[in-house]
Each structure stands twice: as structure tokens, then as C-alpha cells.
Amino acid sequence: MFNTTAWNRLRYTAYAPFYDVVAARAFRRPRRIALGQVDWEPGMRVLLVGAGTGLDLPFLPHDIELHATDLAPAMVKRTAKRAETLRRDVECRVMDAEALNYPDEHFDAVIMHLIIAVMPNPQRGLTEAHRVLKSGGQLCVMDKFQPDEQPAGAGRRLLNHLTSALATDITRQAQPLFAEAGFTIRHDEPVLMNGLFRALLATKPALANR
């Protein structure tokens, strides 16, 4: 499969100037629904992984400590600019979602919107999210998933060679990925295209790694 970290950095650098035209309006409601599932509390330390151009920022509480990362420097620059426009204090950093440069159990919540279906190794990315989350922490995901009870057929797997190179993987299943990383799914809601896109809220069990 033509899906590597280097290729993703290159293509999302190219997509950056046009990303909002494609993604802003289409995913406004799904973002709002997904973030509305989180149990927000003042002072929470929150990590936005794969922040893109910062389209999640308008839907996030103001009384949190917010960090945002993306693989492509061009995307990070746009997130920082949007944060400045919205008068949000956001620490923006270039970083690979599969190798987060943060300490263990550092965040109260991790947000991963439209990135799990893009990462070359989503299991590694989810394992990293689990590592940096505090026990009892929340993982907020909005992405496209193949139904858990219906593995992708041969035709879909063949088409996936093209879609994963240009945009996104269309064969990944949420439940196996989340469970293997150590997460428990609390809420799972279809948000777009007859359930192809889903908003999920998962937690890192309070006694994990204890």
C-alpha cells in the first residue's frame, strides 16, 4: 500500500492551501457532534492530534490547556494562524501521530479527527494516544470506518490501494483497533454518509498500566 509518513507529509503540504474548501463545511456538524460527547472540565489538558488547519478550534471550550500537532508544517502554520484569529492560546507543534513527543499520562483528553484512516499504522497512533492519556482519560475520534461486523470485501480492498494513496483508508474497523490499543468505547454515533463517518468517544480504563 502506498501510504507512508513521508508521502503523507508531502501530500498534506500540497493539500494545505485548499483543505478548508473541502473539509470546513462538510465536517462542521460531525466535528460538533464528536466534541459534544466529551466530558469537558475547566483546566483540562487536551491534545489535538492531526490538527490540520485547526477546524476543530471553534468547537472547543476556552477554559482548557490546548496543544495541537500535525505532520505537515504547512498545516501547523494554518492551525496557529486560526488560533490567533480566534484569540486562542494553543501550543502548535510539528509531530508524527505515531511518535508523540509528550510524557506518559500527560493529557486529560486526546482528539483524533480524520487521522486514524490516514496514518500508515493506526494501531501505533492509537497506542501513542493511549500512552499520553491519563488513566480515565478520554479519546475523541471522528473518522470513516468499515462496519465492525463486516470486514472489507475484495473490491473494497482493491479500491483502497487508490484511496489510501490519495486520501484515506476505507477498510479500517474501529472496535478491533481501539480494543488492541487498550481503549473502551463509550459512545459510537454515525455522523455522515449513512454511517461511513462515525463519532466515537473512548476511555483509557482507570486501572490501565497499574
Coordinates of N, CA and C in Angstrom, one line a residue:
M1 N 0.8 -1.2 0.0 CA 0.0 0.0 0.0 C 0.9 1.3 0.0
F2 N 0.6 2.2 -0.8 CA 1.3 3.4 -1.0 C 0.9 4.4 0.1
N3 N 1.3 4.2 1.3 CA 0.9 5.0 2.4 C 2.0 5.1 3.5
T4 N 2.8 6.1 3.4 CA 3.9 6.2 4.3 C 3.9 7.6 5.0
T5 N 4.7 7.8 6.0 CA 4.7 9.0 6.7 C 5.3 10.1 5.8
A6 N 6.3 9.8 5.0 CA 6.9 10.8 4.1 C 5.9 11.2 3.1
W7 N 5.2 10.3 2.5 CA 4.2 10.6 1.5 C 3.0 11.5 2.1
N8 N 2.6 11.1 3.3 CA 1.5 11.9 3.9 C 2.0 13.3 4.2
R9 N 3.2 13.5 4.6 CA 3.7 14.8 4.9 C 3.7 15.6 3.6
L10 N 4.2 15.0 2.5 CA 4.2 15.7 1.2 C 2.9 16.0 0.7
R11 N 1.9 15.1 0.7 CA 0.6 15.4 0.1 C -0.2 16.3 0.9
Y12 N -0.1 16.3 2.3 CA -0.8 17.2 3.1 C -0.2 18.6 3.0
T13 N 1.0 18.7 2.7 CA 1.6 20.0 2.5 C 1.0 20.6 1.2
A14 N 0.8 19.7 0.2 CA 0.2 20.2 -1.0 C -1.3 20.5 -0.9
Y15 N -2.0 19.8 0.0 CA -3.4 20.0 0.2 C -3.7 21.2 1.1
A16 N -2.7 21.6 1.9 CA -3.0 22.6 2.9 C -3.7 23.9 2.4
P17 N -3.3 24.5 1.2 CA -4.0 25.7 0.8 C -5.4 25.5 0.4
F18 N -5.8 24.3 0.1 CA -7.2 24.0 -0.3 C -8.0 23.2 0.7
Y19 N -7.4 22.8 1.8 CA -8.0 21.9 2.7 C -9.4 22.4 3.2
D20 N -9.4 23.7 3.6 CA -10.6 24.3 4.2 C -11.8 24.2 3.2
V21 N -11.5 24.4 1.9 CA -12.5 24.4 0.9 C -13.3 23.1 0.9
V22 N -12.5 22.0 1.1 CA -13.0 20.7 1.0 C -13.7 20.3 2.3
A23 N -13.0 20.6 3.4 CA -13.3 20.0 4.7 C -14.1 20.8 5.7
A24 N -14.1 22.2 5.6 CA -14.6 23.0 6.6 C -16.1 22.8 6.7
R25 N -16.9 23.0 5.7 CA -18.3 22.9 5.7 C -18.8 21.5 5.9
A26 N -18.2 20.6 5.1 CA -18.7 19.2 5.1 C -18.6 18.5 6.5
F27 N -17.6 18.9 7.3 CA -17.4 18.2 8.6 C -17.7 19.1 9.8
R28 N -18.3 20.2 9.6 CA -18.7 21.1 10.7 C -19.6 20.4 11.7
R29 N -20.7 19.8 11.2 CA -21.6 19.2 12.1 C -21.0 17.9 12.8
P30 N -20.3 17.0 12.0 CA -19.7 15.9 12.6 C -18.7 16.3 13.7
R31 N -17.9 17.3 13.5 CA -16.9 17.8 14.5 C -17.7 18.2 15.8
R32 N -18.7 19.0 15.6 CA -19.5 19.4 16.7 C -20.1 18.3 17.5
I33 N -20.6 17.3 16.8 CA -21.2 16.1 17.5 C -20.1 15.4 18.3
A34 N -19.0 15.1 17.6 CA -17.9 14.4 18.2 C -17.4 15.1 19.5
L35 N -17.1 16.3 19.4 CA -16.6 17.1 20.6 C -17.7 17.3 21.6
G36 N -18.9 17.2 21.3 CA -20.0 17.3 22.2 C -20.1 16.1 23.1
Q37 N -19.5 15.0 22.7 CA -19.5 13.7 23.5 C -18.5 13.8 24.7
V38 N -17.6 14.7 24.6 CA -16.5 14.7 25.7 C -17.1 15.4 26.9
D39 N -16.6 14.8 28.1 CA -17.0 15.4 29.4 C -16.0 16.5 29.7
W40 N -16.3 17.7 29.3 CA -15.3 18.8 29.4 C -15.3 19.3 30.9
E41 N -14.1 19.7 31.3 CA -14.0 20.3 32.6 C -13.0 21.4 32.5
P42 N -13.1 22.5 33.3 CA -12.2 23.6 33.2 C -10.8 23.1 33.6
G43 N -9.8 23.6 32.8 CA -8.4 23.3 33.2 C -7.9 22.0 32.5
M44 N -8.7 21.3 31.8 CA -8.2 20.0 31.2 C -7.1 20.3 30.2
R45 N -6.1 19.4 30.2 CA -5.0 19.5 29.2 C -5.4 18.6 28.1
V46 N -5.5 19.2 26.9 CA -6.1 18.5 25.7 C -5.1 18.5 24.6
L47 N -5.0 17.4 23.9 CA -4.1 17.2 22.7 C -4.9 17.0 21.5
L48 N -4.7 17.8 20.5 CA -5.4 17.7 19.2 C -4.4 17.1 18.2
V49 N -4.5 15.9 17.9 CA -3.6 15.1 17.0 C -4.1 15.2 15.6
G50 N -3.2 15.5 14.7 CA -3.6 15.7 13.3 C -4.5 16.9 13.1
A51 N -4.1 18.0 13.7 CA -5.0 19.2 13.8 C -5.3 19.8 12.4
G52 N -4.6 19.4 11.4 CA -4.9 20.0 10.1 C -4.8 21.5 10.1
T53 N -5.8 22.2 9.6 CA -5.8 23.7 9.6 C -6.5 24.3 10.9
G54 N -6.8 23.4 11.8 CA -7.4 23.9 13.1 C -8.9 24.0 13.0
L55 N -9.6 23.2 12.2 CA -11.0 23.4 12.0 C -11.8 23.0 13.3
D56 N -11.2 22.3 14.2 CA -11.8 21.9 15.5 C -11.9 23.0 16.5
L57 N -11.0 24.0 16.3 CA -10.8 25.0 17.3 C -12.1 25.8 17.7
P58 N -13.0 26.1 16.8 CA -14.2 26.9 17.2 C -15.1 26.1 18.1
F59 N -15.0 24.8 18.1 CA -15.9 23.9 18.9 C -15.3 23.5 20.2
L60 N -14.2 24.0 20.5 CA -13.5 23.5 21.8 C -13.7 24.6 22.9
P61 N -13.9 24.2 24.1 CA -14.0 25.1 25.2 C -12.8 26.0 25.3
H62 N -13.0 27.2 25.9 CA -11.9 28.2 26.0 C -11.1 28.0 27.3
D63 N -11.7 27.3 28.3 CA -11.1 27.1 29.6 C -10.3 25.8 29.7
I64 N -9.5 25.5 28.6 CA -8.7 24.3 28.6 C -7.3 24.7 28.2
E65 N -6.3 23.8 28.5 CA -5.0 24.0 28.0 C -4.9 23.1 26.7
L66 N -4.6 23.8 25.6 CA -4.8 23.1 24.3 C -3.4 23.0 23.6
H67 N -3.1 21.8 23.2 CA -1.9 21.5 22.3 C -2.4 20.9 21.0
A68 N -1.8 21.3 19.9 CA -2.1 20.8 18.6 C -0.9 20.4 17.8
T69 N -1.0 19.2 17.2 CA 0.1 18.7 16.4 C -0.4 18.3 15.0
D70 N 0.5 18.3 14.0 CA 0.3 17.8 12.7 C 1.6 17.4 12.1
L71 N 1.5 16.5 11.2 CA 2.7 16.0 10.5 C 3.3 17.0 9.5
A72 N 2.4 17.8 8.9 CA 2.8 18.8 7.9 C 3.0 20.2 8.4
P73 N 4.2 20.8 8.3 CA 4.4 22.1 8.8 C 3.4 23.1 8.3
A74 N 3.0 23.0 7.0 CA 2.1 23.9 6.4 C 0.7 23.9 7.1
M75 N 0.3 22.7 7.6 CA -0.9 22.6 8.3 C -0.8 23.2 9.7
V76 N 0.4 23.0 10.3 CA 0.6 23.6 11.7 C 0.6 25.1 11.6
K77 N 1.1 25.7 10.6 CA 1.1 27.1 10.4 C -0.3 27.6 10.3
R78 N -1.2 26.9 9.6 CA -2.6 27.3 9.5 C -3.4 27.2 10.8
T79 N -3.0 26.1 11.5 CA -3.7 26.0 12.8 C -3.3 27.2 13.7
A80 N -2.0 27.5 13.7 CA -1.5 28.6 14.6 C -2.2 29.9 14.1
K81 N -2.3 30.1 12.8 CA -3.0 31.3 12.3 C -4.4 31.4 12.8
R82 N -5.1 30.2 12.7 CA -6.5 30.2 13.1 C -6.7 30.5 14.6
A83 N -5.8 29.9 15.3 CA -5.8 30.1 16.8 C -5.6 31.6 17.1
E84 N -4.7 32.2 16.4 CA -4.5 33.7 16.6 C -5.8 34.5 16.2
T85 N -6.4 34.1 15.1 CA -7.6 34.8 14.7 C -8.7 34.6 15.7
L86 N -8.8 33.4 16.3 CA -9.9 33.1 17.3 C -9.5 33.6 18.7
R87 N -8.3 34.1 18.8 CA -7.7 34.5 20.1 C -7.7 33.3 21.1
R88 N -7.2 32.2 20.6 CA -7.0 31.0 21.4 C -5.5 30.8 21.7
D89 N -5.2 30.4 22.9 CA -3.8 30.1 23.3 C -3.6 28.6 23.0
V90 N -2.9 28.3 21.9 CA -2.7 26.9 21.5 C -1.2 26.7 21.2
E91 N -0.7 25.7 21.8 CA 0.7 25.3 21.5 C 0.7 24.4 20.3
C92 N 1.2 24.9 19.2 CA 1.2 24.2 17.9 C 2.6 23.6 17.6
R93 N 2.6 22.3 17.3 CA 3.9 21.7 17.0 C 3.8 20.7 15.9
V94 N 4.9 20.6 15.1 CA 5.0 19.6 14.0 C 5.4 18.3 14.7
M95 N 4.6 17.2 14.4 CA 4.8 16.0 15.1 C 4.1 14.8 14.4
D96 N 4.7 13.7 14.5 CA 4.2 12.5 13.9 C 3.2 11.8 14.9
A97 N 2.0 11.6 14.5 CA 1.0 11.0 15.5 C 1.4 9.6 16.0
E98 N 2.3 9.0 15.2 CA 2.7 7.6 15.6 C 4.0 7.7 16.5
A99 N 4.5 8.9 16.8 CA 5.6 9.0 17.7 C 5.5 10.4 18.4
L100 N 4.5 10.5 19.3 CA 4.3 11.7 20.0 C 5.4 12.0 21.0
N101 N 5.8 13.3 21.0 CA 6.9 13.7 21.9 C 6.3 14.4 23.1
Y102 N 5.6 13.6 23.9 CA 5.0 14.0 25.1 C 5.2 12.9 26.2
P103 N 5.2 13.3 27.5 CA 5.4 12.3 28.5 C 4.2 11.4 28.6
D104 N 4.4 10.2 29.3 CA 3.3 9.3 29.6 C 2.2 10.0 30.5
E105 N 1.0 9.7 30.3 CA -0.1 10.2 31.1 C -0.1 11.7 31.3
H106 N 0.0 12.4 30.2 CA 0.2 13.9 30.2 C -1.1 14.6 30.0
F107 N -2.1 14.0 29.3 CA -3.3 14.7 28.8 C -4.5 14.1 29.4
D108 N -5.5 14.9 29.6 CA -6.9 14.5 30.1 C -7.7 14.0 28.9
A109 N -7.5 14.6 27.7 CA -8.2 14.2 26.5 C -7.4 14.3 25.3
V110 N -7.6 13.4 24.4 CA -6.9 13.4 23.1 C -8.0 13.4 22.0
I111 N -7.8 14.3 21.0 CA -8.8 14.4 19.9 C -8.1 13.9 18.6
M112 N -8.7 13.0 17.9 CA -8.2 12.5 16.7 C -9.3 12.5 15.6
H113 N -9.4 13.6 14.9 CA -10.4 13.7 13.9 C -9.8 13.5 12.5
L114 N -10.3 12.6 11.7 CA -9.9 12.4 10.3 C -8.4 12.1 10.2
I115 N -7.9 11.3 11.1 CA -6.5 11.0 11.0 C -6.2 9.5 11.1
I116 N -7.1 8.7 11.9 CA -6.9 7.3 12.0 C -6.9 6.6 10.7
A117 N -7.8 7.1 9.8 CA -7.9 6.4 8.4 C -6.8 6.9 7.5
V118 N -5.9 7.8 8.0 CA -4.8 8.3 7.2 C -3.5 7.7 7.6
M119 N -3.3 7.5 8.8 CA -2.0 7.1 9.3 C -1.5 5.7 8.7
P120 N -0.3 5.6 8.4 CA 0.2 4.3 7.9 C 0.0 3.2 8.8
N121 N 0.2 3.5 10.1 CA 0.0 2.4 11.2 C -0.9 3.0 12.2
P122 N -2.3 2.8 12.0 CA -3.2 3.4 13.0 C -3.1 2.8 14.4
Q123 N -2.7 1.5 14.4 CA -2.5 0.9 15.7 C -1.4 1.6 16.6
R124 N -0.3 1.9 15.9 CA 0.7 2.7 16.6 C 0.3 4.0 17.1
G125 N -0.5 4.7 16.2 CA -1.0 6.0 16.6 C -2.0 5.9 17.8
L126 N -2.9 5.0 17.8 CA -3.8 4.8 18.9 C -3.0 4.4 20.2
T127 N -2.0 3.6 20.1 CA -1.2 3.2 21.2 C -0.5 4.4 21.8
E128 N 0.0 5.3 20.9 CA 0.6 6.5 21.4 C -0.4 7.4 22.1
A129 N -1.6 7.5 21.6 CA -2.7 8.3 22.3 C -3.0 7.7 23.6
H130 N -3.0 6.4 23.7 CA -3.2 5.7 25.0 C -2.1 6.0 26.0
R131 N -0.9 6.0 25.5 CA 0.3 6.3 26.3 C 0.2 7.7 27.0
V132 N -0.1 8.7 26.2 CA 0.0 10.1 26.7 C -1.3 10.5 27.5
L133 N -2.3 9.6 27.4 CA -3.5 9.9 28.2 C -3.4 9.5 29.6
K134 N -3.9 10.3 30.5 CA -4.0 9.9 31.9 C -5.0 8.7 32.1
S135 N -4.9 7.9 33.1 CA -5.8 6.9 33.4 C -7.2 7.5 33.6
G136 N -8.2 7.0 32.9 CA -9.5 7.6 32.9 C -9.7 8.7 31.9
G137 N -8.6 9.0 31.1 CA -8.7 10.0 30.1 C -9.6 9.6 28.9
Q138 N -10.0 10.6 28.1 CA -10.9 10.4 27.0 C -10.3 10.6 25.7
L139 N -10.7 9.7 24.7 CA -10.2 9.8 23.3 C -11.4 10.1 22.5
C140 N -11.4 11.2 21.8 CA -12.5 11.7 20.9 C -12.1 11.5 19.5
V141 N -12.8 10.6 18.7 CA -12.5 10.3 17.4 C -13.6 10.6 16.4
M142 N -13.4 11.2 15.3 CA -14.3 11.2 14.2 C -13.6 10.9 12.9
D143 N -14.1 9.8 12.3 CA -13.4 9.3 11.1 C -14.3 8.3 10.4
K144 N -13.8 7.8 9.2 CA -14.5 6.8 8.5 C -14.1 5.4 8.9
F145 N -15.0 4.5 9.0 CA -14.7 3.2 9.4 C -15.6 2.2 8.7
Q146 N -15.0 1.0 8.3 CA -15.7 -0.1 7.8 C -16.5 -0.6 9.0
P147 N -17.8 -1.1 8.8 CA -18.6 -1.6 9.9 C -17.8 -2.7 10.7
D148 N -17.9 -2.8 12.0 CA -17.1 -3.7 12.8 C -17.5 -5.2 12.5
E149 N -18.8 -5.4 12.2 CA -19.3 -6.7 11.9 C -19.1 -7.1 10.5
Q150 N -18.5 -6.3 9.6 CA -18.5 -6.6 8.2 C -17.1 -6.2 7.6
P151 N -16.1 -7.2 7.6 CA -14.8 -6.9 7.1 C -14.9 -6.5 5.6
A152 N -14.0 -5.7 5.1 CA -14.0 -5.2 3.7 C -13.9 -6.4 2.8
G153 N -14.7 -6.3 1.7 CA -14.6 -7.3 0.7 C -13.4 -7.1 -0.3
A154 N -13.3 -8.0 -1.2 CA -12.1 -7.9 -2.2 C -12.2 -6.6 -3.0
G155 N -13.4 -6.2 -3.5 CA -13.5 -5.0 -4.3 C -13.1 -3.8 -3.5
R156 N -13.5 -3.7 -2.2 CA -13.2 -2.5 -1.4 C -11.7 -2.5 -1.1
R157 N -11.1 -3.6 -0.9 CA -9.7 -3.7 -0.6 C -8.9 -3.3 -1.8
L158 N -9.4 -3.7 -3.0 CA -8.7 -3.3 -4.2 C -8.8 -1.7 -4.4
L159 N -10.0 -1.2 -4.2 CA -10.1 0.3 -4.3 C -9.3 1.0 -3.3
N160 N -9.1 0.4 -2.2 CA -8.4 1.0 -1.1 C -6.9 1.4 -1.5
H161 N -6.3 0.6 -2.4 CA -5.0 0.9 -2.8 C -4.9 2.3 -3.4
L162 N -6.0 2.7 -4.1 CA -6.0 4.1 -4.7 C -6.4 5.1 -3.6
T163 N -7.5 4.9 -2.9 CA -7.9 5.9 -1.9 C -6.9 6.2 -0.8
S164 N -6.2 5.1 -0.4 CA -5.2 5.3 0.7 C -4.0 6.1 0.2
A165 N -3.7 6.1 -1.0 CA -2.6 6.9 -1.6 C -3.0 8.3 -1.8
L166 N -4.2 8.6 -2.2 CA -4.7 9.9 -2.5 C -5.3 10.6 -1.3
A167 N -6.0 9.9 -0.5 CA -6.8 10.5 0.6 C -6.8 9.7 1.9
T168 N -7.4 8.5 1.9 CA -7.7 7.8 3.2 C -8.0 6.4 3.0
D169 N -7.7 5.6 4.0 CA -8.0 4.2 4.0 C -9.5 4.0 4.2
I170 N -10.1 3.1 3.5 CA -11.6 2.8 3.6 C -11.9 1.4 4.1
T171 N -10.9 0.8 4.7 CA -11.1 -0.6 5.2 C -10.9 -0.8 6.7
R172 N -10.6 0.2 7.4 CA -10.3 0.1 8.9 C -11.5 0.0 9.7
Q173 N -11.5 -0.8 10.8 CA -12.6 -1.1 11.7 C -12.2 -0.6 13.0
A174 N -13.2 0.2 13.6 CA -12.9 0.8 14.9 C -12.7 -0.1 16.1
Q175 N -13.6 -1.0 16.3 CA -13.6 -1.8 17.5 C -12.3 -2.6 17.7
P176 N -11.8 -3.3 16.7 CA -10.5 -4.0 16.8 C -9.3 -3.1 17.1
L177 N -9.3 -2.0 16.4 CA -8.2 -1.0 16.6 C -8.2 -0.4 18.0
F178 N -9.3 0.0 18.5 CA -9.5 0.6 19.8 C -9.2 -0.4 20.9
A179 N -9.7 -1.6 20.8 CA -9.5 -2.7 21.8 C -8.1 -3.1 21.9
E180 N -7.4 -3.2 20.8 CA -6.0 -3.6 20.8 C -5.1 -2.6 21.5
A181 N -5.5 -1.3 21.3 CA -4.7 -0.2 21.9 C -5.0 0.0 23.4
G182 N -6.1 -0.7 23.9 CA -6.4 -0.7 25.3 C -7.6 0.3 25.7
F183 N -8.3 0.7 24.7 CA -9.4 1.6 24.9 C -10.8 0.9 25.0
T184 N -11.7 1.5 25.8 CA -13.0 1.1 25.9 C -13.9 2.1 25.2
I185 N -14.7 1.7 24.2 CA -15.6 2.6 23.5 C -16.8 2.9 24.4
R186 N -17.1 4.1 24.7 CA -18.2 4.5 25.4 C -19.4 5.0 24.6
H187 N -19.1 5.6 23.5 CA -20.2 6.1 22.6 C -19.7 6.0 21.1
D188 N -20.7 5.6 20.3 CA -20.4 5.4 18.9 C -21.6 5.9 18.1
E189 N -21.4 6.9 17.3 CA -22.6 7.5 16.6 C -22.3 7.8 15.2
P190 N -23.1 7.4 14.3 CA -23.0 7.7 12.8 C -23.2 9.2 12.6
V191 N -22.3 9.9 11.9 CA -22.5 11.3 11.7 C -22.5 11.8 10.3
L192 N -22.2 10.9 9.3 CA -22.2 11.4 7.9 C -22.1 10.2 7.0
M193 N -22.8 10.4 5.8 CA -22.7 9.4 4.7 C -23.2 8.0 5.2
N194 N -24.4 8.0 5.8 CA -25.1 6.8 6.2 C -24.2 5.9 7.1
G195 N -23.4 6.6 7.9 CA -22.6 5.8 8.9 C -21.2 5.5 8.5
L196 N -20.8 5.9 7.3 CA -19.4 5.7 6.9 C -18.5 6.5 7.9
F197 N -18.9 7.7 8.2 CA -18.2 8.5 9.2 C -18.9 8.3 10.5
R198 N -18.1 8.1 11.6 CA -18.6 7.9 12.9 C -17.9 8.7 13.9
A199 N -18.6 9.1 15.0 CA -18.0 9.9 16.1 C -18.0 8.9 17.3
L200 N -16.8 8.7 17.8 CA -16.6 7.7 18.9 C -15.9 8.4 20.1
L201 N -16.4 8.1 21.3 CA -15.7 8.5 22.5 C -15.3 7.3 23.2
A202 N -14.0 7.2 23.5 CA -13.4 6.0 24.2 C -12.7 6.5 25.4
T203 N -12.4 5.6 26.3 CA -11.7 6.0 27.5 C -10.5 5.0 27.8
K204 N -9.5 5.5 28.4 CA -8.4 4.7 28.9 C -8.8 4.2 30.3
P205 N -9.0 2.9 30.5 CA -9.5 2.4 31.8 C -8.7 3.0 33.0
A206 N -9.3 3.3 34.0 CA -8.7 4.0 35.2 C -7.6 3.1 35.8
L207 N -7.6 1.8 35.7 CA -6.6 1.0 36.3 C -5.6 0.5 35.2
A208 N -5.6 1.0 34.0 CA -4.7 0.6 33.0 C -3.3 0.9 33.4
N209 N -2.4 -0.1 33.1 CA -0.9 0.1 33.4 C -0.7 0.3 34.9
R210 N -1.6 -0.2 35.8 CA -1.4 -0.1 37.2 C -1.1 -1.4 37.8

